[in-house]
Tab-separated table of C-alpha atoms in Angstrom:
chain	number	residue	atom	x	y	z
L	716	UNK	CA	0.000	0.000	0.000
L	717	UNK	CA	1.319	3.439	-0.864
L	718	UNK	CA	-0.814	5.921	1.100
L	719	UNK	CA	2.294	7.850	2.128
L	720	UNK	CA	4.383	7.431	-1.022
L	721	UNK	CA	4.223	11.114	-1.994
L	722	UNK	CA	5.588	12.572	1.220
L	723	UNK	CA	8.733	14.601	0.564
L	724	UNK	CA	12.049	14.265	2.376
L	725	UNK	CA	13.279	11.485	4.623
L	726	UNK	CA	10.486	10.030	6.766
L	727	UNK	CA	11.059	7.643	9.661
L	728	UNK	CA	9.434	4.455	8.369
L	729	UNK	CA	8.190	3.587	11.854
L	730	UNK	CA	5.995	6.714	11.834
L	731	UNK	CA	4.003	6.025	8.668
L	732	UNK	CA	2.239	2.936	7.421
L	733	UNK	CA	-0.935	0.921	7.206
L	734	UNK	CA	-1.996	-2.267	8.958
L	735	UNK	CA	-4.054	-4.502	6.626
L	736	UNK	CA	-6.008	-6.551	9.176
L	737	UNK	CA	-6.461	-10.295	8.820
L	738	UNK	CA	-9.907	-11.952	8.709
L	739	UNK	CA	-8.984	-14.427	11.471
L	740	UNK	CA	-11.812	-14.699	14.014
L	741	UNK	CA	-10.162	-16.359	17.014
L	742	UNK	CA	-6.776	-17.413	18.359
L	743	UNK	CA	-7.349	-19.924	21.150
L	744	UNK	CA	-4.477	-21.054	23.334
L	745	UNK	CA	-3.833	-23.180	26.383
L	746	UNK	CA	-2.981	-26.725	27.287
L	747	UNK	CA	-5.806	-29.113	26.453
L	748	UNK	CA	-7.522	-26.830	23.949
L	749	UNK	CA	-6.971	-29.296	21.061
L	750	UNK	CA	-9.378	-31.666	22.818
L	751	UNK	CA	-12.189	-29.113	22.585
L	752	UNK	CA	-12.565	-28.931	18.817
L	753	UNK	CA	-16.308	-29.499	19.105
L	754	UNK	CA	-16.558	-26.121	20.851
L	755	UNK	CA	-14.262	-24.521	18.287
L	756	UNK	CA	-16.292	-25.581	15.245
L	757	UNK	CA	-19.457	-24.504	17.041
L	758	UNK	CA	-18.006	-20.986	17.232
L	759	UNK	CA	-17.902	-20.999	13.428
L	760	UNK	CA	-21.374	-22.496	13.045
L	761	UNK	CA	-19.947	-25.598	11.342
L	762	UNK	CA	-21.217	-29.161	11.768
L	763	UNK	CA	-19.146	-31.354	9.411
L	764	UNK	CA	-15.414	-31.295	10.073
L	765	UNK	CA	-12.752	-32.918	7.918
L	766	UNK	CA	-9.219	-33.341	9.327
L	767	UNK	CA	-6.134	-32.829	7.149
L	768	UNK	CA	-2.860	-34.147	8.591
L	769	UNK	CA	0.264	-36.248	8.033
L	770	UNK	CA	1.038	-39.866	8.814
L	771	UNK	CA	3.378	-39.278	11.741
L	772	UNK	CA	0.735	-37.641	13.915
L	773	UNK	CA	-1.975	-40.104	12.971
L	774	UNK	CA	0.050	-43.314	13.357
L	775	UNK	CA	2.579	-42.519	16.083
L	776	UNK	CA	0.653	-40.286	18.479
L	777	UNK	CA	-2.868	-40.079	19.976
L	778	UNK	CA	-3.307	-36.491	18.699
L	779	UNK	CA	-5.523	-37.295	15.709
L	780	UNK	CA	-7.622	-39.904	17.504
L	781	UNK	CA	-8.177	-37.440	20.329
L	782	UNK	CA	-9.194	-34.770	17.826
L	783	UNK	CA	-11.628	-37.129	16.111
L	784	UNK	CA	-13.099	-38.100	19.479
L	785	UNK	CA	-13.521	-34.461	20.469
L	786	UNK	CA	-15.467	-33.794	17.270
L	787	UNK	CA	-17.779	-36.752	17.826
L	788	UNK	CA	-20.548	-36.995	15.235
L	789	UNK	CA	-19.275	-33.817	13.573
L	790	UNK	CA	-16.207	-35.696	12.288
L	791	UNK	CA	-16.807	-36.680	8.641
L	792	UNK	CA	-13.334	-37.744	7.564
L	793	UNK	CA	-9.561	-37.649	7.974
L	794	UNK	CA	-6.888	-37.480	5.295
L	795	UNK	CA	-3.447	-38.377	6.697
L	796	UNK	CA	-1.228	-38.548	3.603
L	797	UNK	CA	0.090	-34.984	3.544
L	798	UNK	CA	3.851	-35.098	3.117
L	799	UNK	CA	6.667	-32.604	3.448
L	800	UNK	CA	6.259	-29.468	1.289
L	801	UNK	CA	2.594	-30.325	0.521
L	802	UNK	CA	2.816	-32.386	-2.701
L	803	UNK	CA	0.073	-31.586	-5.205
L	804	UNK	CA	-0.960	-35.227	-5.697
L	805	UNK	CA	-2.031	-35.599	-2.069
L	806	UNK	CA	-3.863	-32.268	-2.187
L	807	UNK	CA	-5.881	-33.404	-5.202
L	808	UNK	CA	-6.787	-36.682	-3.500
L	809	UNK	CA	-7.814	-34.907	-0.310
L	810	UNK	CA	-9.910	-32.358	-2.216
L	811	UNK	CA	-12.017	-35.127	-3.745
L	812	UNK	CA	-12.578	-36.717	-0.332
L	813	UNK	CA	-13.540	-33.414	1.294
L	814	UNK	CA	-16.127	-32.729	-1.403
L	815	UNK	CA	-17.513	-36.276	-1.164
L	816	UNK	CA	-17.875	-35.951	2.613
L	817	UNK	CA	-19.822	-32.701	2.315
L	818	UNK	CA	-17.546	-31.059	4.894
L	819	UNK	CA	-18.250	-27.466	5.896
L	820	UNK	CA	-14.979	-26.879	7.778
L	821	UNK	CA	-11.398	-28.136	7.425
L	822	UNK	CA	-9.195	-28.801	10.455
L	823	UNK	CA	-5.491	-28.931	9.676
L	824	UNK	CA	-3.367	-30.553	12.375
L	825	UNK	CA	0.413	-30.585	12.156
L	826	UNK	CA	3.125	-28.393	10.693
L	827	UNK	CA	3.197	-26.050	7.743
L	828	UNK	CA	2.498	-28.728	5.142
L	829	UNK	CA	-0.935	-29.835	6.461
L	830	UNK	CA	-1.905	-26.217	7.142
L	831	UNK	CA	-0.910	-25.074	3.650
L	832	UNK	CA	-2.569	-28.163	2.167
L	833	UNK	CA	-5.874	-27.287	3.842
L	834	UNK	CA	-5.626	-23.823	2.301
L	835	UNK	CA	-4.886	-25.313	-1.126
L	836	UNK	CA	-7.851	-27.673	-0.757
L	837	UNK	CA	-10.134	-24.750	0.115
L	838	UNK	CA	-8.783	-22.826	-2.874
L	839	UNK	CA	-9.480	-25.717	-5.246
L	840	UNK	CA	-12.986	-26.237	-3.871
L	841	UNK	CA	-13.678	-22.555	-4.448
L	842	UNK	CA	-12.370	-22.877	-8.006
L	843	UNK	CA	-14.741	-25.820	-8.563
L	844	UNK	CA	-17.855	-24.593	-6.732
L	845	UNK	CA	-17.509	-20.851	-6.150
L	846	UNK	CA	-17.852	-21.402	-2.393
L	847	UNK	CA	-15.223	-20.966	0.328
L	848	UNK	CA	-14.823	-23.596	3.038
L	849	UNK	CA	-13.286	-22.196	6.254
L	850	UNK	CA	-10.382	-23.848	8.035
L	851	UNK	CA	-9.155	-24.227	11.594
L	852	UNK	CA	-5.416	-24.641	12.162
L	853	UNK	CA	-4.050	-26.729	15.036
L	854	UNK	CA	-0.267	-26.372	14.720
L	855	UNK	CA	2.210	-28.831	16.208
L	856	UNK	CA	5.329	-26.952	15.041
L	857	UNK	CA	6.481	-23.335	15.055
L	858	UNK	CA	6.531	-22.812	11.271
L	859	UNK	CA	3.612	-20.304	11.384
L	860	UNK	CA	1.689	-21.154	8.231
L	861	UNK	CA	-1.473	-20.565	10.262
L	862	UNK	CA	-1.515	-16.761	10.178
L	863	UNK	CA	-1.260	-16.078	6.435
L	864	UNK	CA	-3.417	-16.058	3.335
L	865	UNK	CA	-0.718	-17.822	1.329
L	866	UNK	CA	-0.454	-21.553	0.636
L	867	UNK	CA	2.668	-23.077	-0.841
L	868	UNK	CA	2.741	-26.539	-2.353
L	869	UNK	CA	5.007	-28.628	-4.563
L	870	UNK	CA	4.321	-29.735	-8.129
L	871	UNK	CA	5.277	-33.090	-9.635
L	872	UNK	CA	8.348	-31.312	-11.040
L	873	UNK	CA	9.416	-30.354	-7.466
L	874	UNK	CA	8.693	-26.676	-8.019
L	875	UNK	CA	7.260	-24.649	-5.163
L	876	UNK	CA	4.209	-22.655	-6.216
L	877	UNK	CA	1.558	-20.832	-4.248
L	878	UNK	CA	-2.020	-19.612	-4.151
L	879	UNK	CA	-3.178	-16.630	-2.142
L	880	UNK	CA	-6.486	-15.143	-1.042
L	881	UNK	CA	-7.698	-13.500	2.189
L	882	UNK	CA	-10.338	-16.232	2.476
L	883	UNK	CA	-7.551	-18.795	2.955
L	884	UNK	CA	-6.505	-17.377	6.325
L	885	UNK	CA	-7.557	-19.989	8.940
L	886	UNK	CA	-10.552	-18.591	10.784
L	887	UNK	CA	-9.364	-20.107	14.068
L	888	UNK	CA	-5.901	-21.019	15.344
L	889	UNK	CA	-5.639	-23.404	18.298
L	890	UNK	CA	-2.348	-23.551	20.219
L	891	UNK	CA	-2.076	-26.443	22.671
L	892	UNK	CA	1.248	-26.972	24.460
L	893	UNK	CA	0.298	-30.566	25.337
L	894	UNK	CA	0.138	-31.799	21.744
L	895	UNK	CA	3.378	-29.968	20.987
L	896	UNK	CA	5.138	-32.489	23.231
L	897	UNK	CA	4.689	-35.114	20.510
L	898	UNK	CA	6.775	-33.038	18.097
L	899	UNK	CA	10.401	-34.265	18.074
L	900	UNK	CA	12.774	-31.753	19.642
L	901	UNK	CA	14.874	-31.216	16.512
L	902	UNK	CA	11.786	-30.502	14.420
L	903	UNK	CA	10.366	-28.267	17.137
L	904	UNK	CA	13.481	-26.125	17.562
L	905	UNK	CA	14.300	-25.929	13.848
L	906	UNK	CA	10.802	-24.632	13.114
L	907	UNK	CA	11.446	-22.169	15.931
L	908	UNK	CA	14.240	-20.789	13.768
L	909	UNK	CA	11.666	-20.582	10.974
L	910	UNK	CA	9.551	-18.394	13.262
L	911	UNK	CA	12.645	-16.310	13.964
L	912	UNK	CA	13.124	-15.998	10.185
L	913	UNK	CA	9.581	-14.569	9.919
L	914	UNK	CA	10.149	-12.075	12.719
L	915	UNK	CA	13.473	-10.817	11.364
L	916	UNK	CA	12.334	-10.497	7.760
L	917	UNK	CA	9.105	-8.759	8.745
L	918	UNK	CA	11.162	-5.893	10.139
L	919	UNK	CA	12.057	-4.891	6.571
L	920	UNK	CA	8.972	-6.217	4.788
L	921	UNK	CA	7.419	-3.375	2.738
L	922	UNK	CA	3.874	-4.083	3.948
L	923	UNK	CA	4.611	-4.713	7.621
L	924	UNK	CA	3.340	-1.936	9.858
L	925	UNK	CA	5.084	-0.715	12.984
L	926	UNK	CA	1.992	-1.467	15.099
L	927	UNK	CA	1.270	-4.270	15.685
L	928	UNK	CA	3.479	-6.282	13.335
L	929	UNK	CA	7.038	-5.043	13.879
L	930	UNK	CA	6.657	-4.434	17.610
L	931	UNK	CA	5.313	-7.952	18.076
L	932	UNK	CA	8.069	-9.351	15.856
L	933	UNK	CA	10.682	-7.795	18.151
L	934	UNK	CA	9.044	-9.316	21.227
L	935	UNK	CA	8.837	-12.658	19.413
L	936	UNK	CA	12.580	-12.518	18.763
L	937	UNK	CA	13.224	-11.972	22.475
L	938	UNK	CA	11.003	-14.925	23.420
L	939	UNK	CA	12.430	-17.248	20.764
L	940	UNK	CA	15.979	-16.575	21.956
L	941	UNK	CA	14.829	-17.155	25.550
L	942	UNK	CA	12.617	-20.223	25.252
L	943	UNK	CA	14.061	-22.263	22.374
L	944	UNK	CA	17.179	-23.212	24.392
L	945	UNK	CA	14.948	-24.011	27.374
L	946	UNK	CA	12.770	-26.232	25.196
L	947	UNK	CA	15.832	-28.093	23.937
L	948	UNK	CA	17.213	-28.668	27.427
L	949	UNK	CA	13.799	-29.680	28.822
L	950	UNK	CA	11.755	-31.068	25.908
L	951	UNK	CA	8.937	-32.374	28.147
L	952	UNK	CA	8.023	-28.942	29.500
L	953	UNK	CA	4.625	-28.227	27.958
L	954	UNK	CA	4.467	-24.746	29.466
L	955	UNK	CA	7.643	-23.696	27.635
L	956	UNK	CA	6.200	-25.087	24.418
L	957	UNK	CA	3.035	-23.107	25.064
L	958	UNK	CA	5.114	-19.930	25.451
L	959	UNK	CA	6.857	-20.691	22.156
L	960	UNK	CA	3.509	-21.081	20.398
L	961	UNK	CA	2.609	-17.558	21.476
L	962	UNK	CA	6.022	-16.317	20.339
L	963	UNK	CA	5.558	-17.897	16.926
L	964	UNK	CA	2.141	-16.248	16.566
L	965	UNK	CA	3.734	-12.889	17.348
L	966	UNK	CA	6.553	-13.597	14.868
L	967	UNK	CA	4.101	-13.484	11.951
L	968	UNK	CA	1.168	-11.695	13.509
L	969	UNK	CA	-1.785	-11.926	11.111
L	970	UNK	CA	-1.852	-9.267	8.427
L	971	UNK	CA	-2.670	-9.486	4.749
L	972	UNK	CA	0.240	-9.692	2.344
L	973	UNK	CA	1.086	-11.611	-0.810
L	974	UNK	CA	4.366	-12.887	-2.179
L	975	UNK	CA	7.440	-13.845	-0.207
L	976	UNK	CA	8.450	-12.623	3.223
L	977	UNK	CA	12.064	-11.902	2.323
L	978	UNK	CA	15.279	-13.188	0.766
L	979	UNK	CA	15.934	-15.864	3.401
L	980	UNK	CA	12.467	-17.292	2.783
L	981	UNK	CA	12.961	-17.199	-0.988
L	982	UNK	CA	16.153	-19.236	-0.751
L	983	UNK	CA	14.426	-21.578	1.676
L	984	UNK	CA	11.563	-22.262	-0.725
L	985	UNK	CA	14.052	-23.089	-3.491
L	986	UNK	CA	16.056	-25.412	-1.258
L	987	UNK	CA	13.044	-27.047	0.340
L	988	UNK	CA	11.067	-27.928	-2.759
L	989	UNK	CA	14.060	-29.011	-4.857
L	990	UNK	CA	16.145	-30.900	-2.305
L	991	UNK	CA	13.496	-31.918	0.256
L	992	UNK	CA	15.102	-29.944	3.074
L	993	UNK	CA	12.566	-29.090	5.823
L	994	UNK	CA	11.697	-25.388	6.020
L	995	UNK	CA	12.910	-25.115	9.588
L	996	UNK	CA	16.318	-26.350	8.491
L	997	UNK	CA	16.411	-24.025	5.478
L	998	UNK	CA	16.017	-21.091	7.870
L	999	UNK	CA	18.847	-22.488	9.996
L	1000	UNK	CA	20.971	-22.390	6.844
L	1001	UNK	CA	19.949	-19.083	5.310
L	1002	UNK	CA	18.856	-16.534	7.910
L	1003	UNK	CA	22.216	-15.560	9.444
L	1004	UNK	CA	23.987	-15.213	6.036
L	1005	UNK	CA	21.121	-13.129	4.623
L	1006	UNK	CA	21.205	-10.785	7.632
L	1007	UNK	CA	24.970	-10.411	7.140
L	1008	UNK	CA	24.381	-9.567	3.464
L	1009	UNK	CA	21.770	-6.949	4.388
L	1010	UNK	CA	24.216	-5.441	6.876
L	1011	UNK	CA	26.775	-4.843	4.160
L	1012	UNK	CA	24.610	-3.980	1.139
L	1013	UNK	CA	21.167	-2.688	2.243
L	1014	UNK	CA	21.445	0.329	4.595
L	1015	UNK	CA	17.687	0.815	5.061
L	1016	UNK	CA	17.143	-2.835	5.870
L	1017	UNK	CA	20.208	-2.897	8.111
L	1018	UNK	CA	18.647	-0.051	10.054
L	1019	UNK	CA	15.610	-2.210	10.750
L	1020	UNK	CA	17.702	-5.251	11.669
L	1021	UNK	CA	19.810	-3.173	14.048
L	1022	UNK	CA	16.701	-2.702	16.215
L	1023	UNK	CA	17.009	-6.361	17.218
L	1024	UNK	CA	20.254	-5.924	19.173
L	1025	UNK	CA	18.763	-5.309	22.665
L	1026	UNK	CA	16.159	-8.035	22.124
L	1027	UNK	CA	18.905	-10.675	21.858
L	1028	UNK	CA	20.797	-9.365	24.873
L	1029	UNK	CA	23.574	-7.638	22.948
L	1030	UNK	CA	25.086	-4.158	23.120
L	1031	UNK	CA	25.086	-1.731	20.202
L	1032	UNK	CA	28.356	-1.419	18.292
L	1033	UNK	CA	27.512	2.118	17.196
L	1034	UNK	CA	26.378	1.662	13.589
L	1035	UNK	CA	23.560	-0.096	11.774
L	1036	UNK	CA	25.990	-2.222	9.779
L	1037	UNK	CA	27.914	-3.389	12.836
L	1038	UNK	CA	24.727	-3.982	14.809
L	1039	UNK	CA	23.215	-6.025	11.979
L	1040	UNK	CA	26.345	-8.160	11.937
L	1041	UNK	CA	25.934	-8.632	15.689
L	1042	UNK	CA	22.396	-9.900	15.010
L	1043	UNK	CA	23.679	-12.251	12.296
L	1044	UNK	CA	26.229	-13.687	14.694
L	1045	UNK	CA	23.597	-14.078	17.421
L	1046	UNK	CA	21.330	-16.013	15.037
L	1047	UNK	CA	24.196	-18.275	13.989
L	1048	UNK	CA	25.020	-18.825	17.653
L	1049	UNK	CA	21.433	-19.797	18.478
L	1050	UNK	CA	21.296	-22.250	15.561
L	1051	UNK	CA	24.527	-23.836	16.801
L	1052	UNK	CA	23.272	-23.946	20.407
L	1053	UNK	CA	20.172	-25.804	19.230
L	1054	UNK	CA	22.350	-28.343	17.435
L	1055	UNK	CA	21.261	-27.854	13.836
L	1056	UNK	CA	23.448	-28.601	10.830
L	1057	UNK	CA	24.316	-25.559	8.789
L	1058	UNK	CA	25.809	-26.670	5.469
L	1059	UNK	CA	24.262	-27.824	2.211
L	1060	UNK	CA	26.793	-30.648	2.021
L	1061	UNK	CA	25.303	-32.153	5.172
L	1062	UNK	CA	21.944	-32.235	3.383
L	1063	UNK	CA	23.432	-33.840	0.253
L	1064	UNK	CA	22.929	-30.884	-2.082
L	1065	UNK	CA	25.449	-31.483	-4.898
L	1066	UNK	CA	28.152	-28.861	-5.495
L	1067	UNK	CA	27.612	-26.414	-8.352
L	1068	UNK	CA	23.916	-25.830	-7.690
L	1069	UNK	CA	24.325	-22.157	-6.784
L	1070	UNK	CA	22.876	-20.734	-9.997
L	1071	UNK	CA	19.871	-23.101	-10.281
L	1072	UNK	CA	18.978	-22.338	-6.655
L	1073	UNK	CA	19.260	-18.596	-7.285
L	1074	UNK	CA	17.137	-18.823	-10.434
L	1075	UNK	CA	14.455	-20.732	-8.540
L	1076	UNK	CA	14.512	-18.358	-5.574
L	1077	UNK	CA	14.304	-14.992	-7.325
L	1078	UNK	CA	11.520	-13.636	-9.502
L	1079	UNK	CA	13.328	-12.134	-12.471
L	1080	UNK	CA	16.208	-14.585	-12.343
L	1081	UNK	CA	19.517	-13.178	-13.538
L	1082	UNK	CA	18.018	-9.693	-13.893
L	1083	UNK	CA	17.248	-9.495	-10.180
L	1084	UNK	CA	19.611	-7.084	-8.368
L	1085	UNK	CA	20.344	-9.713	-5.690
L	1086	UNK	CA	21.119	-12.529	-8.142
L	1087	UNK	CA	24.900	-12.499	-7.722
L	1088	UNK	CA	24.615	-11.863	-3.992
L	1089	UNK	CA	22.374	-14.895	-3.686
L	1090	UNK	CA	24.818	-17.062	-5.615
L	1091	UNK	CA	27.532	-15.945	-3.194
L	1092	UNK	CA	25.351	-16.799	-0.182
L	1093	UNK	CA	24.500	-20.266	-1.491
L	1094	UNK	CA	28.163	-20.933	-2.308
L	1095	UNK	CA	29.102	-20.188	1.309
L	1096	UNK	CA	26.497	-22.667	2.547
L	1097	UNK	CA	28.488	-25.662	1.293
C-alpha cells in the first residue's frame, strides 16, 4: 500500500504505514484446547469437520484420535497422507474426499504442510464450486503457516508454487502446548528458527506496519531466543512449548500480504522444494547469512535489523551495519546452540547448484539485483 508514497524528504518508516487486518476470528491457546474442537467448530457455526494431517501424527501419536473423538458426530473424515512441502498429488486426492464428505470446515493438524494443504484444498474447492470452506489450524510446530493467506505446495516437477487469497486465512488457530510435546525436539526447535526468520524479515517487509506487526516481531525474537534453548534442554516442558507457540504467533502476527516474506524465505523455498530440506532447516541455513548480506549492502534494511540488538541481549556497536552483523552472529550462535546442521553438504545438495537455486529463488532470475549476492550466499552454505 502506498498511502504515504508522496511525502517529501526522509520520513522515519516507523511513523508512517498501514496495517491490513487479517480476517482471522479467534486465536485460542492453552494446554488441552486441542481436545475441545467441538466447541471450536461450534463458534464458526460448522457441523461437518474434515481433518487434514500427516502420517506421523496419525500413526505414532494419539493427537488425531483425540481430535476425532472431540469432534464426535461432527467428524466426517480424515486425510493423513500430507507429506513434506505439501505435494500436489495428495492435495488433489484430499480435495475429492472433502467434497464427497460434504464437509463445511477443514481442520489442519500438524506443521506447515498440512496447514498449507488445507488452504490449497479450500482454494481448489472454491475454483470448482464458487464457495469458500473455512479452516481451523491446530499447529504442532512453530513454522507459522497458520496466520497467512498464502499456501505453498510442490508440483510433480518439485517446483514450489503458491495460491493466495484473504479467504484462505484460517478462521481459528488453536495452540495447545500438550500436543506440541509429541513433536520431536529437533523438528520443534528448527521450526522455531523458521519463526525467527519470519520475525526478522518482517522488520524490513514493505507491507509490515510498525503497530502491531514489527513491535510484536521484536518481542517474538526476544522470546524465541529465551525459550528455544529451554525447550531443547527440557523437551517435556509443555508450558515452555506453550510460550513458544505464542512467540511464533507474534513472529508473523496476522496481516494481509502476498508474495514472499524476504530473501531468506525465498532461498528456503528453493532449497526445500528441490532438495526436500525441511523449512525449519532451510532457515537455519539461510537466515544468518542473509542478515549479514543486508548489513553490508542494504542500509535501510540494516537499520531495521539493528533494532534487534537489545532483544537478543547484545550491546550496540555504534552503527547499523555493525549492529546487523551482531544480530547475524547471534542467530548463527542460536542455531549452533540448538544443534542444527548448517551446510548444504550435510543435506546432500550437490556442489555447483548455486545458480539453479538462485534462479528458482528470485523472480526475475539473472536480472534481479540480488542474483549475484544470492549465488555468493549459497556458495558459502556448502
